[in-house]
Amino acid sequence: MRALLMVVVLGATTALAEGGWLTARGRLQPELRFEAWGGTRTAGLGFVRPDAPGAGAGLSAELVYAYFDRTAELRAARVWQFSQNRFGTGSAVLGGSLHVVPERFDAGLGPHAGLNLALGGEVFTVDLGLQTGVELFFRDLVPRLPQRLLISANLRLGDWGIGLHLRGGVDLVPGHAFVGRGEAALSLSWFGFEKAR
Amino acid sequence: MKRPNLWICLILLAGCGLPTPRTGQVVSPGVGRAVFEARTNGTDLVPITVLFPALDDGAPVGGPHPGVVFIQGGFVSTARYEWQAVELARAGYVVAIPENQLALAFFSVDYGQTARALLATPPAGSLLEGLVDAQRLAVAGHSLGSVVAMKLALQGNFQAVVLEAGFPDGADAAQLPGFTRPSLSLAGALDCSAKLASVREGWQGLSSPTALTVLSGVTHYQFTNAQTEDVQRKCVPEASLDDAHARIMQAVLGFLEAALRDGSVGQPALEAVPGVTVEAR
């Protein structure tokens, strides 16, 4: 634990306040969900845990590795499901992230927020999402604002689920040119942890 | 090994620096090639291919040399422009070609400034240390890359700009009158992608000193290492690829030599290129 804390404190960090993959869903599943994904820029794994079985709020954490950039990121968020009707289910997300960039020493804070809508039923949904964030690098004191749109198709069969996800957007940097972002990913989810215990 | 967690942390924190080549691979007589990586936007890792004047063992020829940052065209790999970088390096230039995400420089304009920074303030101990004269840096680009090259030139820190088969972004029109560095718009007369009329219209917005040089018989993709796309689209060049390349480089070198020497466009050198029409102001 002390070693992990040392990595977090001393590790070269910049904060990339991009929202999480796992919380970019309109529906908070009633049980604990573990998920792993592989995409065109990142791979990672994490979980979403409702406060109680079937609760309308929960916590999420995910560990991400961006293999082209060779950086690692830890994201955590609180998610609330705020509506559910016959047409769709909506959720809101508020969280933060911590980045590790191996050869640079910089610290930053990366809050992010998101709104999501799930269209569909218990088995198949199409999820739409908006994500925004603000990050500040303490070395440069230059804020950066990542803005993202997401769409995904998610299929759940029993204790397993698969998804195809697309995310695109820009990083807005005051006084600089924007940076375009885009990624596609496949995910595999498992909901059977509590049954297996 | 005691305290494995501590060792793991130390390994993570130490020795994870970016590669800093001290020599390059000789790719052509007198020309070396090396690939650097640079950080930008906090987390983005940008591969930058550098071509430079080299000795037989791949070590750089002592500088300082003038430098060029070259921006790739849309969806065209950087490797297809290395022929230009080799010719420029053979003539004594150090050329940096940043790799843009999805080969779309328009969505990562600042990667060009990252490449400039690599040339101007290189990593200590790398082959670029002391190699480039930061006061003689030009930016060039082909097609959509020329749009980005003009944006980079407008941001500053470049002494000249070359637009190959392209023209400035209309959104930058208001800034163009204030740009007083020498510029070259180099176009192919038979370009089916960046039509000559559009290139000329874009050139009209540039302030002097500037030159428009039109190469007869040359098409859009002849600025790259192959004209395949032109032929597939039935845009048939009248000049051979080798002839096009020779004239393109003669024009670019003639312009750069003058621009980085005395701030002119080198009109006599441009007019000496076979099969061109030159307008300058």
Coordinates of C-alpha atoms in Angstrom, one line a residue:
Chain A
M1 CA 0.0 0.0 0.0
R2 CA 2.8 2.4 0.9
A3 CA 4.5 1.6 -2.5
L4 CA 1.2 2.3 -4.3
L5 CA 0.8 5.6 -2.5
M6 CA 4.4 6.5 -3.5
V7 CA 3.6 5.8 -7.1
V8 CA 0.6 8.0 -6.9
V9 CA 2.3 10.9 -5.2
L10 CA 5.7 10.8 -6.9
G11 CA 4.6 9.5 -10.2
A12 CA 4.8 11.7 -13.2
T13 CA 1.3 12.9 -13.7
T14 CA -0.8 14.9 -15.9
A15 CA -4.6 14.7 -15.6
L16 CA -6.6 13.8 -18.6
A17 CA -10.2 14.5 -17.5
E18 CA -11.8 12.4 -20.1
G19 CA -14.8 10.6 -18.6
G20 CA -14.9 6.9 -18.0
W21 CA -16.0 4.2 -20.4
L22 CA -17.9 2.2 -17.8
T23 CA -20.1 5.0 -16.7
A24 CA -21.1 6.1 -20.2
R25 CA -24.3 4.1 -19.9
G26 CA -27.8 5.4 -19.2
R27 CA -28.7 2.4 -17.0
L28 CA -27.1 1.6 -13.7
Q29 CA -27.3 -2.2 -13.5
P30 CA -28.8 -3.6 -10.3
E31 CA -25.7 -5.7 -9.6
L32 CA -22.0 -5.3 -9.5
R33 CA -20.5 -5.1 -13.0
F34 CA -16.9 -5.9 -13.9
E35 CA -15.9 -4.9 -17.4
A36 CA -12.8 -5.0 -19.6
W37 CA -12.4 -3.3 -22.9
G38 CA -9.9 -3.0 -25.7
G39 CA -10.0 -0.1 -28.1
T40 CA -8.2 1.6 -30.8
R41 CA -6.3 3.8 -28.3
T42 CA -6.7 2.3 -24.9
A43 CA -7.4 -0.9 -23.0
G44 CA -8.6 -1.1 -19.4
L45 CA -10.8 -2.7 -16.8
G46 CA -12.9 -1.6 -14.0
F47 CA -16.2 -2.0 -12.1
V48 CA -19.5 -0.3 -11.4
R49 CA -21.0 -1.0 -8.0
P50 CA -24.4 0.1 -7.0
D51 CA -24.7 1.4 -3.4
A52 CA -27.1 -1.5 -2.8
P53 CA -28.6 -4.1 -5.1
G54 CA -31.0 -2.2 -7.3
A55 CA -30.0 1.2 -6.0
G56 CA -30.2 4.3 -8.1
A57 CA -26.6 5.4 -7.4
G58 CA -23.2 3.8 -7.4
L59 CA -19.5 4.1 -7.6
S60 CA -17.2 3.3 -10.5
A61 CA -13.4 2.9 -10.9
E62 CA -11.4 2.0 -13.9
L63 CA -7.7 1.6 -14.8
V64 CA -6.7 2.6 -18.3
Y65 CA -3.6 2.1 -20.4
A66 CA -3.2 4.2 -23.5
Y67 CA -0.7 2.1 -25.5
F68 CA 0.2 4.5 -28.2
D69 CA 0.9 7.2 -25.7
R70 CA 2.3 4.8 -23.1
T71 CA 0.4 6.4 -20.2
A72 CA -1.8 5.0 -17.5
E73 CA -4.8 6.6 -16.0
L74 CA -7.0 5.9 -12.9
R75 CA -10.6 7.1 -13.1
A76 CA -13.3 7.1 -10.4
A77 CA -16.8 8.4 -10.5
R78 CA -20.1 8.6 -8.8
V79 CA -23.1 7.7 -11.0
W80 CA -26.8 8.5 -10.5
Q81 CA -29.6 7.1 -12.4
F82 CA -32.1 9.9 -12.5
S83 CA -34.9 8.7 -14.6
Q84 CA -36.5 5.6 -16.1
N85 CA -39.5 5.3 -18.3
R86 CA -40.7 3.2 -21.2
F87 CA -38.5 5.1 -23.7
G88 CA -35.2 5.3 -21.9
T89 CA -33.1 5.6 -18.8
G90 CA -30.9 8.5 -18.0
S91 CA -27.9 8.9 -15.7
A92 CA -25.5 11.5 -14.6
V93 CA -21.8 11.1 -13.7
L94 CA -19.4 13.1 -11.7
G95 CA -15.8 12.0 -11.1
G96 CA -12.1 12.6 -11.5
S97 CA -9.0 11.1 -12.9
L98 CA -5.3 10.8 -12.3
H99 CA -2.8 10.3 -15.1
V100 CA 0.7 8.8 -15.0
V101 CA 3.1 10.0 -17.7
P102 CA 6.4 8.1 -17.1
E103 CA 9.0 10.6 -18.0
R104 CA 7.4 13.9 -17.0
F105 CA 6.7 15.3 -13.6
D106 CA 3.5 17.3 -13.5
A107 CA 0.5 17.2 -11.4
G108 CA -3.1 18.1 -12.3
L109 CA -6.6 17.7 -11.2
G110 CA -9.1 16.3 -13.6
P111 CA -12.8 16.5 -12.7
H112 CA -15.2 15.2 -15.3
A113 CA -19.0 15.0 -15.7
G114 CA -21.3 13.2 -18.0
L115 CA -24.9 12.7 -19.0
N116 CA -26.1 9.4 -20.6
L117 CA -29.3 8.0 -22.1
A118 CA -30.0 4.4 -22.6
L119 CA -32.6 3.5 -25.2
G120 CA -33.9 -0.1 -25.1
G121 CA -34.7 -2.8 -22.6
E122 CA -33.0 -5.3 -20.3
V123 CA -31.2 -7.2 -23.1
F124 CA -30.2 -4.6 -25.7
T125 CA -29.6 -0.9 -25.4
V126 CA -28.2 1.9 -27.4
D127 CA -26.5 4.3 -25.1
L128 CA -25.8 7.9 -25.9
G129 CA -23.6 10.1 -23.8
L130 CA -22.1 13.5 -23.4
Q131 CA -18.9 14.1 -21.4
T132 CA -17.1 17.2 -20.4
G133 CA -14.2 17.9 -18.1
V134 CA -11.6 20.4 -17.0
E135 CA -8.0 19.7 -16.2
L136 CA -5.3 22.0 -15.0
F137 CA -1.6 21.2 -15.3
F138 CA 0.2 22.7 -12.3
R139 CA 3.4 23.2 -14.2
D140 CA 2.0 25.1 -17.2
L141 CA -1.2 26.4 -15.5
V142 CA -3.0 25.9 -18.8
P143 CA -6.5 24.5 -18.6
R144 CA -7.7 21.9 -21.0
L145 CA -11.4 21.0 -21.6
P146 CA -12.1 17.6 -23.1
Q147 CA -15.5 17.4 -24.8
R148 CA -16.9 14.0 -25.9
L149 CA -19.9 12.4 -27.6
L150 CA -20.4 8.7 -27.2
I151 CA -22.6 6.1 -28.7
S152 CA -22.6 2.4 -27.9
A153 CA -24.6 -0.7 -28.5
N154 CA -24.8 -3.1 -25.5
L155 CA -26.1 -6.6 -25.4
R156 CA -26.7 -8.5 -22.1
L157 CA -27.2 -12.2 -22.0
G158 CA -27.5 -13.5 -18.5
D159 CA -24.4 -12.8 -16.5
W160 CA -22.4 -11.6 -19.5
G161 CA -22.6 -8.6 -21.7
I162 CA -20.8 -7.3 -24.7
G163 CA -20.7 -3.8 -26.1
L164 CA -19.4 -1.8 -29.1
H165 CA -18.5 1.7 -28.2
L166 CA -17.6 4.8 -30.2
R167 CA -16.4 8.1 -28.7
G168 CA -15.3 11.2 -30.4
G169 CA -14.7 14.9 -29.6
V170 CA -12.1 17.5 -29.1
D171 CA -9.8 18.8 -26.4
L172 CA -10.2 22.6 -26.2
V173 CA -7.1 24.4 -25.0
P174 CA -7.4 28.2 -24.6
G175 CA -5.0 30.0 -26.9
H176 CA -4.1 26.8 -28.8
A177 CA -5.6 24.8 -31.6
F178 CA -8.1 22.1 -30.6
V179 CA -7.1 18.5 -30.7
G180 CA -9.5 16.0 -32.3
R181 CA -10.1 12.7 -30.4
G182 CA -11.8 9.5 -31.4
E183 CA -11.8 5.9 -30.3
A184 CA -13.7 2.7 -30.9
A185 CA -13.8 -0.1 -28.4
L186 CA -15.2 -3.5 -27.6
S187 CA -16.1 -4.5 -24.1
L188 CA -16.9 -7.6 -22.1
S189 CA -18.9 -7.3 -18.9
W190 CA -19.6 -9.8 -16.1
F191 CA -22.4 -9.5 -13.7
G192 CA -22.1 -12.8 -11.9
F193 CA -19.7 -11.8 -9.0
E194 CA -22.4 -11.7 -6.3
K195 CA -23.9 -15.0 -7.5
A196 CA -20.5 -16.6 -7.5
R197 CA -19.7 -15.6 -3.9
Chain B
M1 CA 14.8 -9.5 -3.8
K2 CA 13.6 -7.6 -0.7
R3 CA 10.8 -5.1 -0.9
P4 CA 9.6 -6.0 -4.4
N5 CA 6.9 -3.3 -4.4
L6 CA 9.6 -0.7 -3.9
W7 CA 11.7 -2.0 -6.7
I8 CA 8.7 -2.1 -9.0
C9 CA 7.9 1.5 -8.2
L10 CA 11.5 2.6 -8.8
I11 CA 11.6 0.8 -12.1
L12 CA 8.3 2.5 -13.1
L13 CA 9.6 6.0 -12.2
A14 CA 13.1 5.7 -13.5
G15 CA 14.4 4.9 -17.0
C16 CA 11.1 5.6 -18.7
G17 CA 12.4 8.5 -20.7
L18 CA 11.6 9.0 -24.4
P19 CA 14.2 7.7 -26.9
T20 CA 16.9 10.3 -27.8
P21 CA 18.8 8.9 -30.8
R22 CA 22.4 9.9 -31.0
T23 CA 22.9 8.6 -34.5
G24 CA 20.6 7.7 -37.4
Q25 CA 20.3 5.2 -40.1
V26 CA 21.9 6.2 -43.4
V27 CA 19.0 6.0 -45.9
S28 CA 20.7 7.7 -48.8
P29 CA 24.3 8.9 -49.4
G30 CA 24.8 11.8 -47.0
V31 CA 21.3 11.5 -45.4
G32 CA 20.5 10.0 -42.0
R33 CA 17.1 9.1 -40.6
A34 CA 16.0 8.8 -37.0
V35 CA 12.7 8.7 -35.2
F36 CA 12.1 10.8 -32.1
E37 CA 9.1 10.8 -29.7
A38 CA 7.9 14.0 -28.1
R39 CA 5.1 14.7 -25.5
T40 CA 2.5 17.3 -26.2
N41 CA -1.0 18.2 -24.8
G42 CA 0.1 16.6 -21.6
T43 CA -0.2 13.0 -22.7
D44 CA 0.1 12.8 -26.5
L45 CA 3.1 10.9 -27.7
V46 CA 4.1 12.2 -31.2
P47 CA 6.5 10.2 -33.3
I48 CA 8.6 12.6 -35.4
T49 CA 10.7 11.3 -38.2
V50 CA 13.9 13.4 -38.7
L51 CA 16.0 13.4 -41.8
F52 CA 19.4 15.1 -41.6
P53 CA 22.7 15.6 -43.3
A54 CA 24.8 12.6 -42.1
L55 CA 28.2 11.0 -42.3
D56 CA 28.7 7.4 -43.4
D57 CA 28.2 6.1 -39.9
G58 CA 24.9 7.9 -39.4
A59 CA 26.3 10.7 -37.2
P60 CA 25.0 14.1 -38.2
V61 CA 27.2 16.5 -40.1
G62 CA 28.0 19.4 -37.8
G63 CA 25.6 22.3 -37.8
P64 CA 23.9 24.5 -37.4
H65 CA 21.7 23.8 -40.4
P66 CA 18.4 25.3 -41.4
G67 CA 15.4 23.3 -40.6
V68 CA 12.0 22.4 -42.1
V69 CA 8.9 21.0 -40.4
F70 CA 6.8 19.1 -43.0
I71 CA 3.1 18.5 -42.5
Q72 CA 1.5 15.4 -44.2
G73 CA -1.5 15.6 -46.4
G74 CA -4.9 14.3 -45.3
F75 CA -4.9 10.5 -45.0
V76 CA -1.4 10.3 -46.6
S77 CA 1.2 8.6 -44.6
T78 CA 4.3 10.5 -43.6
A79 CA 6.5 7.9 -45.4
R80 CA 5.2 9.1 -48.7
Y81 CA 6.9 12.5 -48.1
E82 CA 10.2 11.2 -47.1
W83 CA 11.5 11.5 -50.6
Q84 CA 11.2 15.3 -50.1
A85 CA 12.9 15.2 -46.7
V86 CA 15.8 13.1 -48.2
E87 CA 16.4 15.7 -50.9
L88 CA 16.2 18.5 -48.4
A89 CA 18.6 16.8 -46.1
R90 CA 21.0 16.2 -49.0
A91 CA 20.9 19.9 -49.6
G92 CA 21.8 20.6 -46.0
Y93 CA 18.4 20.9 -44.2
V94 CA 17.2 19.1 -41.1
V95 CA 13.6 18.0 -41.7
A96 CA 11.1 16.9 -39.1
I97 CA 7.9 15.1 -40.1
P98 CA 5.4 14.7 -37.2
E99 CA 3.0 11.7 -37.3
N100 CA -0.5 13.0 -36.9
Q101 CA -3.4 11.1 -35.5
L102 CA -5.2 9.2 -38.3
A103 CA -2.9 11.1 -40.7
L104 CA -5.2 14.1 -40.3
A105 CA -3.0 17.1 -39.3
F106 CA -6.0 19.3 -39.1
F107 CA -7.1 17.6 -35.9
S108 CA -3.7 18.0 -34.2
V109 CA -2.3 21.2 -35.5
D110 CA 0.0 21.7 -32.6
Y111 CA 1.9 18.6 -33.4
G112 CA 3.7 20.8 -35.9
Q113 CA 4.8 23.2 -33.1
T114 CA 6.0 20.1 -31.2
A115 CA 8.1 19.1 -34.1
R116 CA 9.5 22.7 -34.3
A117 CA 10.3 22.6 -30.6
L118 CA 12.1 19.3 -31.2
L119 CA 14.4 21.0 -33.7
A120 CA 14.8 24.3 -31.9
T121 CA 15.3 22.9 -28.3
P122 CA 16.3 19.2 -28.8
P123 CA 16.9 16.7 -26.0
A124 CA 20.3 16.9 -24.5
G125 CA 22.7 14.4 -25.9
S126 CA 20.6 13.6 -29.0
L127 CA 21.9 13.9 -32.5
L128 CA 19.8 17.1 -32.9
E129 CA 21.7 19.0 -30.2
G130 CA 23.4 22.0 -31.8
L131 CA 22.3 20.8 -35.2
V132 CA 19.5 23.2 -36.2
D133 CA 19.6 27.0 -36.5
A134 CA 16.4 27.9 -34.7
Q135 CA 16.4 31.3 -36.6
R136 CA 16.2 29.5 -39.9
L137 CA 13.1 27.3 -39.6
A138 CA 10.5 26.9 -42.3
V139 CA 7.2 25.0 -42.3
A140 CA 5.9 23.2 -45.4
G141 CA 2.9 21.0 -46.1
H142 CA 1.0 19.2 -48.9
S143 CA -2.7 19.5 -49.5
L144 CA -4.5 19.5 -46.2
G145 CA -1.0 19.7 -44.7
S146 CA -0.5 23.0 -46.4
V147 CA -3.6 24.4 -44.6
V148 CA -2.1 23.3 -41.3
A149 CA 1.4 24.6 -42.4
M150 CA -0.2 28.1 -42.9
K151 CA -1.9 27.9 -39.5
L152 CA 1.5 27.0 -37.9
A153 CA 3.2 29.9 -39.8
L154 CA 0.5 32.3 -38.5
Q155 CA 1.1 31.1 -34.9
G156 CA 4.7 32.2 -35.3
N157 CA 8.3 30.9 -34.9
F158 CA 8.8 30.0 -38.5
Q159 CA 10.7 32.2 -41.0
A160 CA 9.0 30.9 -44.2
V161 CA 6.2 28.7 -45.3
V162 CA 5.7 26.5 -48.4
L163 CA 2.2 25.4 -49.4
E164 CA 2.2 22.5 -51.8
A165 CA -1.0 21.8 -53.8
G166 CA -3.0 23.7 -51.2
F167 CA -4.2 27.0 -49.9
P168 CA -4.8 28.7 -46.6
D169 CA -8.0 28.0 -44.6
G170 CA -10.7 30.6 -45.2
A171 CA -11.1 30.9 -41.5
D172 CA -7.6 32.4 -41.4
A173 CA -8.2 35.0 -44.0
A174 CA -8.3 37.9 -41.5
Q175 CA -4.8 37.0 -40.2
L176 CA -3.1 36.6 -43.6
P177 CA -2.5 40.4 -44.2
G178 CA -0.5 40.5 -41.1
F179 CA 1.8 37.6 -42.1
T180 CA 4.9 39.2 -43.6
R181 CA 7.3 36.2 -43.8
P182 CA 8.1 34.8 -47.3
S183 CA 5.6 32.3 -48.6
L184 CA 5.6 29.9 -51.6
S185 CA 2.5 28.4 -53.1
L186 CA 3.6 25.5 -55.3
A187 CA 0.9 24.0 -57.5
G188 CA 0.5 21.4 -60.2
A189 CA -1.2 22.7 -63.3
L190 CA -3.2 19.5 -63.7
D191 CA -4.1 19.1 -60.0
C192 CA -7.6 17.6 -59.9
S193 CA -7.9 17.7 -56.0
A194 CA -6.6 21.2 -55.2
K195 CA -7.8 22.9 -58.4
L196 CA -5.5 25.6 -59.7
A197 CA -8.3 28.2 -59.5
S198 CA -8.7 27.6 -55.8
V199 CA -5.0 27.6 -55.2
R200 CA -4.7 30.9 -57.0
E201 CA -7.6 32.4 -55.1
G202 CA -6.0 31.3 -51.8
W203 CA -2.7 32.7 -52.8
Q204 CA -4.3 36.1 -53.5
G205 CA -4.8 36.4 -49.7
L206 CA -1.2 36.1 -48.9
S207 CA 0.9 39.2 -48.2
S208 CA 4.2 39.9 -49.9
P209 CA 6.8 38.6 -50.2
T210 CA 5.0 35.7 -51.8
A211 CA 5.2 33.6 -55.0
L212 CA 2.8 31.4 -56.8
T213 CA 4.7 28.8 -58.9
V214 CA 2.7 26.5 -61.2
L215 CA 4.4 23.3 -62.5
S216 CA 3.2 22.2 -65.9
G217 CA 1.9 18.7 -66.3
V218 CA 2.0 17.9 -62.5
T219 CA -0.9 16.5 -60.5
H220 CA -1.8 16.4 -56.9
Y221 CA -0.3 13.2 -55.6
Q222 CA 3.0 13.7 -57.5
F223 CA 4.0 15.7 -54.5
T224 CA 4.1 12.3 -52.7
N225 CA 6.2 9.3 -53.7
A226 CA 3.5 7.9 -56.0
Q227 CA 0.8 9.2 -58.4
T228 CA -1.5 6.2 -57.9
E229 CA -4.5 8.0 -56.7
D230 CA -4.3 10.5 -59.5
V231 CA -4.3 7.7 -62.1
Q232 CA -7.1 5.9 -60.4
R233 CA -9.2 9.0 -60.5
K234 CA -8.3 9.5 -64.2
C235 CA -6.3 12.6 -63.4
V236 CA -3.4 11.7 -65.6
P237 CA -0.2 13.7 -65.3
E238 CA 1.7 14.8 -68.3
A239 CA 5.0 14.9 -66.4
S240 CA 6.7 11.7 -65.2
L241 CA 7.0 11.2 -61.5
D242 CA 10.8 11.7 -61.6
D243 CA 10.5 14.9 -63.6
A244 CA 7.8 16.2 -61.3
H245 CA 9.9 15.4 -58.2
A246 CA 13.0 17.1 -59.7
R247 CA 11.1 20.3 -60.5
I248 CA 9.3 20.3 -57.2
M249 CA 12.5 20.1 -55.3
Q250 CA 14.3 22.7 -57.4
A251 CA 11.5 25.1 -56.7
V252 CA 11.3 24.4 -53.0
L253 CA 15.1 24.6 -52.5
G254 CA 15.3 27.8 -54.6
F255 CA 12.6 29.4 -52.4
L256 CA 14.0 28.2 -49.1
E257 CA 17.5 29.3 -49.8
A258 CA 16.4 32.8 -50.6
A259 CA 13.7 33.0 -47.9
L260 CA 16.0 31.9 -45.1
R261 CA 18.8 34.0 -46.3
D262 CA 17.3 37.4 -47.0
G263 CA 13.6 37.0 -46.6
S264 CA 12.8 37.1 -50.4
V265 CA 11.0 34.4 -52.4
G266 CA 13.9 33.7 -54.7
Q267 CA 12.1 34.7 -57.9
P268 CA 15.1 34.1 -60.2
A269 CA 15.6 30.6 -58.8
L270 CA 11.9 29.8 -59.2
E271 CA 11.9 31.1 -62.8
A272 CA 14.9 28.9 -63.6
V273 CA 12.8 25.7 -62.9
P274 CA 11.8 24.2 -66.2
G275 CA 8.1 24.2 -67.2
V276 CA 6.9 26.7 -64.6
T277 CA 5.0 29.9 -64.5
V278 CA 5.9 32.3 -61.6
E279 CA 3.9 35.1 -60.2
A280 CA 5.5 37.1 -57.3
R281 CA 4.8 40.2 -55.4

